[in-house]
Coordinates of C-alpha atoms and ligand atoms in Angstrom, one line a residue:
X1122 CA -32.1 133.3 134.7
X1123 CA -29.1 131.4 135.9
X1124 CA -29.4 130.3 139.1
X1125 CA -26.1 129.6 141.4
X1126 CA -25.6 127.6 144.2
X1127 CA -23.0 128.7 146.9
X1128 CA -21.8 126.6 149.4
X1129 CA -21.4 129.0 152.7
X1130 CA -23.4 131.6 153.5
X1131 CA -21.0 133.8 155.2
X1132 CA -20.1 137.3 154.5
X1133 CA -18.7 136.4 151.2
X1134 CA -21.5 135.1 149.7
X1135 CA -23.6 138.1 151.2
X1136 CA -21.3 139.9 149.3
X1137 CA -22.5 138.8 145.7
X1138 CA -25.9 140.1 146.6
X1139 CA -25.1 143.5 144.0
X1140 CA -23.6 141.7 141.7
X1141 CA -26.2 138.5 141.5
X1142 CA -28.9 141.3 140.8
X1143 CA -27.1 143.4 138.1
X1144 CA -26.4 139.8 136.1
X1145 CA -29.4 138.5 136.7
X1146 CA -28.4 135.8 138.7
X1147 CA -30.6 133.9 141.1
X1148 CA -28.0 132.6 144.4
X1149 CA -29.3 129.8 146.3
X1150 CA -27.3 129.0 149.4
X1151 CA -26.1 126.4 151.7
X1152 CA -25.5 127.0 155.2
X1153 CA -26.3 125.2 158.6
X1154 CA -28.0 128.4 160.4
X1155 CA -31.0 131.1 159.1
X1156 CA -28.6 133.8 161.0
X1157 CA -25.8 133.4 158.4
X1158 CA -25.4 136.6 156.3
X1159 CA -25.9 135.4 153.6
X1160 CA -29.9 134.1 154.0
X1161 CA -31.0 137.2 153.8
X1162 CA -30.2 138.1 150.2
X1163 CA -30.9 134.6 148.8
X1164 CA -33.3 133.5 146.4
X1165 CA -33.7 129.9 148.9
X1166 CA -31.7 128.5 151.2
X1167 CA -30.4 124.9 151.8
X1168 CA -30.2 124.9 155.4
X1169 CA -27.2 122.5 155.9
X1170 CA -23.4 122.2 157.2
X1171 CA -20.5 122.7 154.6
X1172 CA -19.9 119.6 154.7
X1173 CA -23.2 117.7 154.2
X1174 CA -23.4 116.7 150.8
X1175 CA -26.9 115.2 151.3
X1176 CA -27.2 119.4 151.9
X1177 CA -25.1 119.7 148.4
X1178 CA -27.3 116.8 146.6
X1179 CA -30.2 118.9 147.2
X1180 CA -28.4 122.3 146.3
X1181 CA -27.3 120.6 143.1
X1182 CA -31.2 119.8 142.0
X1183 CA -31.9 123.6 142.2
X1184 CA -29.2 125.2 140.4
X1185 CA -27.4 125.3 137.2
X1186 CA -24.0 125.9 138.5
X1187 CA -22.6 124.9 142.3
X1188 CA -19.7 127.2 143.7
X1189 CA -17.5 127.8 147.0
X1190 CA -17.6 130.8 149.5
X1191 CA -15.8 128.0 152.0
X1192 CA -13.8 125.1 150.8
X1193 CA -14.0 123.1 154.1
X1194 CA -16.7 120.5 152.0
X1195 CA -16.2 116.8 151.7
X1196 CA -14.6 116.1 148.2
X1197 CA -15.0 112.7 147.8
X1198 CA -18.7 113.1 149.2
X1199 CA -18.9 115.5 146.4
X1200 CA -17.3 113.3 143.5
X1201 CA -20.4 111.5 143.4
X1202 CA -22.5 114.2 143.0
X1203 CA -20.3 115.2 140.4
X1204 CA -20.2 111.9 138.5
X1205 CA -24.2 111.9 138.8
X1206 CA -24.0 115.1 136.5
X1207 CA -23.7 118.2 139.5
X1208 CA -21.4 121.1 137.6
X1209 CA -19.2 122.5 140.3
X1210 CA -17.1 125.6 139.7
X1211 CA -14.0 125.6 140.5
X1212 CA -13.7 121.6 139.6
X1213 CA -13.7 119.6 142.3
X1214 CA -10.2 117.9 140.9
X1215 CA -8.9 121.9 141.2
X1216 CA -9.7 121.8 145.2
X1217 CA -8.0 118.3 145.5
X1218 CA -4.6 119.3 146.1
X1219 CA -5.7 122.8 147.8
X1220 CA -8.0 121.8 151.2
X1221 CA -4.7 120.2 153.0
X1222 CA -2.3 122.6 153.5
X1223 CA 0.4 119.6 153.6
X1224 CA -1.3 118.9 149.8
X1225 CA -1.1 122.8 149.0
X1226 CA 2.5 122.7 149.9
X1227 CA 3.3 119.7 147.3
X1228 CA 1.2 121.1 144.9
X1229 CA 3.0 124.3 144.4
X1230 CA 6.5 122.4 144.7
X1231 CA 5.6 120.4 142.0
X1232 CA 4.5 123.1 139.5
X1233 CA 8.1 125.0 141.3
X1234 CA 6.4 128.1 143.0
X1235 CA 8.3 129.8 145.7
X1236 CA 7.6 129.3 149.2
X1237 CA 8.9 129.0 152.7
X1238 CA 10.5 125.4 153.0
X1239 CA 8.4 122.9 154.7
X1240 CA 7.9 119.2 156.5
X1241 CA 4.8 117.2 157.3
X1242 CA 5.5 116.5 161.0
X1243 CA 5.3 112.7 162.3
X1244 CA 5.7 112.0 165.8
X1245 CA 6.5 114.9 168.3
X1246 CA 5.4 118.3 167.4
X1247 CA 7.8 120.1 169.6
X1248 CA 11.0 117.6 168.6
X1249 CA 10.1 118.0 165.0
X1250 CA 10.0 122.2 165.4
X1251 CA 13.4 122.0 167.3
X1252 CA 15.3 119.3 164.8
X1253 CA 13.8 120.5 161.3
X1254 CA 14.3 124.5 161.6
X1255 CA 15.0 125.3 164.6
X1256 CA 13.1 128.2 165.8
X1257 CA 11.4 130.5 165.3
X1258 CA 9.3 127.9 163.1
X1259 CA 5.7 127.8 162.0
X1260 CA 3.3 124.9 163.2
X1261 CA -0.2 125.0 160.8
X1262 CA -2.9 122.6 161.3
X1263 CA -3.3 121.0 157.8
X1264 CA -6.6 121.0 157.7
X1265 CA -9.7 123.4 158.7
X1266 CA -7.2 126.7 159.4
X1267 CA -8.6 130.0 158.8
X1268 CA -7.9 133.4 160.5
X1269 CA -4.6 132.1 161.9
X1270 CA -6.7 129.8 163.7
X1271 CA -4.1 126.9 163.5
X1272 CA -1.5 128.8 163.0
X1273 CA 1.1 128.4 165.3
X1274 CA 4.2 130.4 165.9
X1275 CA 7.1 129.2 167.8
X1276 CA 9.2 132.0 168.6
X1277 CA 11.1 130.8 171.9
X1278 CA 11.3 127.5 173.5
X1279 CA 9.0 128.8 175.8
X1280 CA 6.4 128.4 173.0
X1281 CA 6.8 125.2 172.7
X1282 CA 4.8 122.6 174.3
X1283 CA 7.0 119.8 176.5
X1284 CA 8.5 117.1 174.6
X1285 CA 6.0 114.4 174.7
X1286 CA 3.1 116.3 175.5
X1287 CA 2.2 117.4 171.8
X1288 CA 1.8 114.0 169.5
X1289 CA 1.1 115.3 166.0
X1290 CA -2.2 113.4 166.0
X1291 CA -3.7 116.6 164.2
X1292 CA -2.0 116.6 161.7
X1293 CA 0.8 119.4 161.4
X1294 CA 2.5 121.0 158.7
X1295 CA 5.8 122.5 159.9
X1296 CA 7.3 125.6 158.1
X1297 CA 10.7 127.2 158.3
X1298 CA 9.6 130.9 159.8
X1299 CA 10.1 133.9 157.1
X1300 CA 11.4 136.9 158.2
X1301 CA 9.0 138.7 155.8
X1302 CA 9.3 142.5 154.8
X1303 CA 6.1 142.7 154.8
X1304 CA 2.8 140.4 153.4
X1305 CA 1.7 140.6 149.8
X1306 CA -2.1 139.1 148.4
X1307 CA -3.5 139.4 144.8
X1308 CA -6.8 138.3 143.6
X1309 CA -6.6 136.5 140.0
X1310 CA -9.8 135.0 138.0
X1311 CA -9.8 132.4 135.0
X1312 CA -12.5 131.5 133.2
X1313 CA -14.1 128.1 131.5
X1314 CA -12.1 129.4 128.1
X1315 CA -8.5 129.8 130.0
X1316 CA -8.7 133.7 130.1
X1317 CA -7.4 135.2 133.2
X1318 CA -7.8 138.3 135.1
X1319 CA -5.5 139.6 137.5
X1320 CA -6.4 142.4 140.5
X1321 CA -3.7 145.0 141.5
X1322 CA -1.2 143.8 144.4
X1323 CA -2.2 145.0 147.5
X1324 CA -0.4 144.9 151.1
X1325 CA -2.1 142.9 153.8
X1326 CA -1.1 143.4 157.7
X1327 CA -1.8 141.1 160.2
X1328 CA -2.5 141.2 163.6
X1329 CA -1.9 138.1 165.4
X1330 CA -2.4 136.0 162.5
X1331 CA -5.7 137.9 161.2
X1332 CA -5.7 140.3 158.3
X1333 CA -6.4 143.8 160.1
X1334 CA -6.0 146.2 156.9
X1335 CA -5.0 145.9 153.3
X1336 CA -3.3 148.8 151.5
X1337 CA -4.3 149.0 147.8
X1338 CA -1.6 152.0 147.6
X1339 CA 1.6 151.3 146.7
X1340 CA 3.6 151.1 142.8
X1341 CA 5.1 147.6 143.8
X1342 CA 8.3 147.2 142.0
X1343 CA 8.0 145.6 138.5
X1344 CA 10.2 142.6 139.5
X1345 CA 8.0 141.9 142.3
X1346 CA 4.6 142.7 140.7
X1347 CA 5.8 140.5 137.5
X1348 CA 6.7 137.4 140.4
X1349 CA 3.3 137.8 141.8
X1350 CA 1.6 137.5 138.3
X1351 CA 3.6 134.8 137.6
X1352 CA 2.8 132.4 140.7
X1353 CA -1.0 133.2 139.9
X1354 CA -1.1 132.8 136.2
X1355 CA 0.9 129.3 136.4
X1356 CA -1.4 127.9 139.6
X1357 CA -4.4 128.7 137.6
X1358 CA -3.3 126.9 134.9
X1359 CA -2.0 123.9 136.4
X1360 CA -5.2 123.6 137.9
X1361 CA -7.3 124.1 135.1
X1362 CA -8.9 126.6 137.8
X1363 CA -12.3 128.4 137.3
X1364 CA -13.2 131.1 139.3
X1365 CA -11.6 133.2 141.5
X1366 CA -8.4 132.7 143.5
X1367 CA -7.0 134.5 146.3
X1368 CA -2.9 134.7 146.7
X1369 CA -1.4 135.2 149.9
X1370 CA 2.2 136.1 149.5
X1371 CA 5.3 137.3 152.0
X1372 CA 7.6 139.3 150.4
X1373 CA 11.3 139.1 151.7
X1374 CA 13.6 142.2 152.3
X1375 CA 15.5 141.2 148.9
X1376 CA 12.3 141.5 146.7
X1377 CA 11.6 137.8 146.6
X1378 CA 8.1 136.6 146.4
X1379 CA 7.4 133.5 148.6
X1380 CA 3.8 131.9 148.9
X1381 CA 1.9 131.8 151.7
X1382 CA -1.5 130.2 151.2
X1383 CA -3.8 129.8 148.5
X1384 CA -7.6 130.1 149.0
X1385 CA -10.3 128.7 146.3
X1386 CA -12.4 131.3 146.4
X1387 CA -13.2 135.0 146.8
X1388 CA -10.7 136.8 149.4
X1389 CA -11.0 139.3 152.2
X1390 CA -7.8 140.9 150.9
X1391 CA -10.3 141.6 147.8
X1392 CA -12.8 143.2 149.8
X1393 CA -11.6 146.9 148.4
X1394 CA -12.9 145.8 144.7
X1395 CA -16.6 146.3 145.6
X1396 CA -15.8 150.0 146.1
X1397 CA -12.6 150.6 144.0
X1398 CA -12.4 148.0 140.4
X1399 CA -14.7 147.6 137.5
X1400 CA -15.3 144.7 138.3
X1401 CA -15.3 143.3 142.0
X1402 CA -14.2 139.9 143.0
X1403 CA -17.7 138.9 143.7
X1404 CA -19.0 139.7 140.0
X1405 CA -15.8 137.7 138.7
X1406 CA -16.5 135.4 140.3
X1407 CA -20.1 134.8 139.6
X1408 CA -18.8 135.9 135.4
X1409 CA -16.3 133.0 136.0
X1410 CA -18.5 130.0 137.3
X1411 CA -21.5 131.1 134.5
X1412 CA -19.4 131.5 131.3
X1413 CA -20.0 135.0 131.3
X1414 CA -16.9 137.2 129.8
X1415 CA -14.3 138.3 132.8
X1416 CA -14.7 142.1 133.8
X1417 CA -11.8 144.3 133.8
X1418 CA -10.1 144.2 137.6
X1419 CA -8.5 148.0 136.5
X1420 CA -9.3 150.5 139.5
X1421 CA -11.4 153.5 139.2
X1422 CA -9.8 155.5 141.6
X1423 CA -6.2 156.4 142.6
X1424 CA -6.3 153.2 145.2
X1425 CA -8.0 152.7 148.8
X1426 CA -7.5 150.7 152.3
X1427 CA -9.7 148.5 153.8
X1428 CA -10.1 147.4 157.3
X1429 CA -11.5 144.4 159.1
X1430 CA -13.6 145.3 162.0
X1431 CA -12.6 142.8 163.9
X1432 CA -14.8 141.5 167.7
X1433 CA -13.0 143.0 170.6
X1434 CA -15.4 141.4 172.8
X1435 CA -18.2 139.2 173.6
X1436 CA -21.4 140.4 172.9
X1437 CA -24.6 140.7 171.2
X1438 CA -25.0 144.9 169.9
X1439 CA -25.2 146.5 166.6
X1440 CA -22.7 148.9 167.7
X1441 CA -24.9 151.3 166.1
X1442 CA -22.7 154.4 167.2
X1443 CA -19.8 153.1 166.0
X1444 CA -21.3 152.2 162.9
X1445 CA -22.4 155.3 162.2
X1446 CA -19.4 157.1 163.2
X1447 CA -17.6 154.9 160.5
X1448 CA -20.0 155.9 157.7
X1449 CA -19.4 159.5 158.1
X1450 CA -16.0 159.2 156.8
X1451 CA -15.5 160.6 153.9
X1452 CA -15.6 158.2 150.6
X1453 CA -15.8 155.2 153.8
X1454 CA -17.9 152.3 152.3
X1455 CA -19.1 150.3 155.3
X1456 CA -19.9 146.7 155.3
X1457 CA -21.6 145.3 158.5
X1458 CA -22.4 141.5 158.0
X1459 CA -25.3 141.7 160.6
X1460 CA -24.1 139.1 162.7
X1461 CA -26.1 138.1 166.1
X1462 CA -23.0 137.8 168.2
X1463 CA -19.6 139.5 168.4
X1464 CA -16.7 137.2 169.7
X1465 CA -13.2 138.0 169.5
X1466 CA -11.3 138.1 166.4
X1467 CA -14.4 137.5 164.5
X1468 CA -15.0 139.1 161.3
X1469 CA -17.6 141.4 161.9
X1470 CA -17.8 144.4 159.1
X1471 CA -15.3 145.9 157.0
X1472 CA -15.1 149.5 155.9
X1473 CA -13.1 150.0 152.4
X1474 CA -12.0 154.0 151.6
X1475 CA -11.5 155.3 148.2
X1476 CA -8.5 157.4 147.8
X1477 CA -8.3 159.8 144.8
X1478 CA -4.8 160.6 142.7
X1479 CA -3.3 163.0 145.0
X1480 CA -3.8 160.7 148.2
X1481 CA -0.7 158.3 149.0
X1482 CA 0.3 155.5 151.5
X1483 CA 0.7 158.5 154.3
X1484 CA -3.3 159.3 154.2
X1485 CA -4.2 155.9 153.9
X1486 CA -2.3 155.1 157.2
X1487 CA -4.2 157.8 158.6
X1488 CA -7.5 156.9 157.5
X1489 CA -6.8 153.4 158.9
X1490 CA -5.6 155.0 162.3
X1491 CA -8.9 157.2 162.1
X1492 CA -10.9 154.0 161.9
X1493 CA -9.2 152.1 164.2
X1494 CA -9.6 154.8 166.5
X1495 CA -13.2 154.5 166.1
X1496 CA -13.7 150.6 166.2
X1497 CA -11.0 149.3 168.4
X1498 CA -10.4 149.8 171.9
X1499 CA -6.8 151.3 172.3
X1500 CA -5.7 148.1 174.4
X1501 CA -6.7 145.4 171.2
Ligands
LIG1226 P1 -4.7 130.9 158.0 O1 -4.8 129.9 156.9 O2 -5.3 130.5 159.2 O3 -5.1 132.3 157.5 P2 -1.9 131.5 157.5 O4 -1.1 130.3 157.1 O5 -2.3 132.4 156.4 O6 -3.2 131.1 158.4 O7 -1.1 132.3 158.5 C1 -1.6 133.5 159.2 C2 -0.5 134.5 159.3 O8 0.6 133.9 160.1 C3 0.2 134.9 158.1 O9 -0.5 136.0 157.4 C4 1.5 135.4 158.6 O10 1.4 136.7 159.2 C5 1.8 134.4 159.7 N1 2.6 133.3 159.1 C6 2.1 132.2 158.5 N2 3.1 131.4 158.1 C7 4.3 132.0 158.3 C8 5.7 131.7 158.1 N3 6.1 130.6 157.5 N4 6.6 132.7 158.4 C9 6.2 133.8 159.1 N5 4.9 134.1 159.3 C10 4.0 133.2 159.0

């Protein structure tokens, strides 16, 4: 029995529980509290920050294989664990250019993918936003973003902090603001003999800066579907990448594909292939990092939606009613992550629907409303 050490134990690694069992894989996890998701489906737990690679050290003595389910880790702390023989999948020299998003921005210029145009920001943050693009403009902390958290948008002046007041001492990468049609992400896998995998393109909506729902729905145009495949096949390359990648894209109104963000790892815009591909991101993943063959990422049903339930509130329930509400939707797969506390914004559960052939786009928006209905108060 392999056994496969994942640093995080969040939701995503809770999610590899099903597919750990069916390939016989033991996961043994690293993660600062015993109330992360994830303990309760591992084989033993490494009770540790991210970032502790004394945590990692130990980790590495108990498994065959090390991977990611958060990338926020200290690389060079890790580089001598490495050297001292610790396999880690995806190499660490494939996360090098990826944890900065200033480093993530060169990366992909360098290998010529698309994307909004960009500046690292020295000095004032608000002078800089004014003098580069103009606004609107995009602020993004470089490091340690997730869930929009460092995500800044500057739509008005009135958005922008006083001159002087905002030094860029946290380091900020500046973007030019794209007025995006609408947001694109596609899951893509490679594995330790170069063969990639590529997931269907979905549609991701935000809300304030969070994913809320991903469509899994629409027959993207060929151009665009052939751009997406292109950007993911040619990063995974160039980084001799194994594993799983998530792509977050915006697409503009004249079909161009730009990218947003790249994320190591499995994805929440991937959630919908537990319930709806052969093979879901967590399996691929796991296939990737242990030399296993890649499964097929074809759907086995005419497409779904998923949606984030999101925290509205402060708080410590269960929300056992809604719960249960949720689950008697027809074909609804829910996820709760059994988290003790709600906060808002925080990624609490997900529920994923299967549609079947003669459902399109307008009963999946009213499956999401339906849900929404049910988890959200009308005001959030
Ligand atoms: P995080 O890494 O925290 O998830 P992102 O960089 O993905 O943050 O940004 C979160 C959201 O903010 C995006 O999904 C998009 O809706 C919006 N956003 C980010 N960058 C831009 C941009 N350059 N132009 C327009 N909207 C953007």
């Amino acid at each position: 029995m392999k056994r496969v050490g994942v640093i995080g134990g969040g939701q995503l690694a809770w999610m590899m529980a099903d597919a750990a069992e069916k390939l016989a894989i033991q996961l043994v996890v690293q993660t600062p509290s015993l109330t992360d998701p994830a303990v309760s489906i591992a084989s033993e737990t490494v009770l540790a920050a991210v970032a502790d690679a004394a945590g990692t050290a130990q980790l590495a003595q108990q498994c065959d294989v090390i991977t990611f389910e958060n990338e926020f880790v200290d690389l060079p702390a890790l580089s001598k664990l490495a050297d001292q023989g610790a396999c880690f999948y995806p190499q660490l020299t494939a996360l090098i250019p990826l944890l900065d998003k200033l480093d993530q921005r060169s990366f992909l210029q360098k290998i010529g993918v698309p994307m909004p145009r960009f500046a690292a920001v020295t000095g004032d943050l608000t002078v800089a936003a004014l003098q580069q693009f103009g606004l609107p403009a995009v602020l993004k902390a470089r490091r340690l973003g997730y869930d929009g958290q460092g995500t800044l948008i500057l739509k008005t002046e009135a958005d922008l902090p006083p001159i002087g007041t905002a030094k860029s001492d946290h380091h900020w990468l500046l973007e030019e603001f794209v007025p995006f049609e609408c947001e694109l992400a596609v899951m893509a896998a490679r594995s330790i003999d170069g063969t990639q995998v590529i997931y269907p393109v979905v549609e991701t909506q935000q809300v304030n800066q969070v994913c809320r729902r991903v469509f899994v729905t629409d027959q993207w145009d060929a151009t665009v579907v052939a751009q997406v495949e292109t950007i993911a096949r040619s990063v995974l390359e160039n980084l001799n990448y194994v594993g799983v990648m998530g792509f977050e894209f915006f697409l503009t109104a004249d079909q161009q594909v730009l990218v947003n963000e790249l994320a190591p790892r499995t994805h929440n815009s991937g959630h919908y292939s537990l319930d709806a591909c052969v093979t879901s991101q967590f399996e691929q993943q796991l296939r990737a990092v242990c030399g296993l063959p890649l499964g097929s990422a074809a759907l086995t049903c005419g497409g779904a939606v998923m949606v984030n339930l999101l925290g509205y509130e402060s708080a410590t329930s269960d929300y056992a009613e809604k719960q249960h509400q949720l689950s008697q939707i027809s074909n609804a797969h829910l996820y709760w992550y059994s988290k003790t506390a709600a906060r808002p914004g925080r990624k609490l559960g997900h529920v994923t629907v299967c549609l079947n052939d003669s459902q399109d786009r307008s009963d999946a928006e009213a499956i999401v409303q339906q849900i929404e209905q049910i988890w959200y108060p009308a005001s959030f």
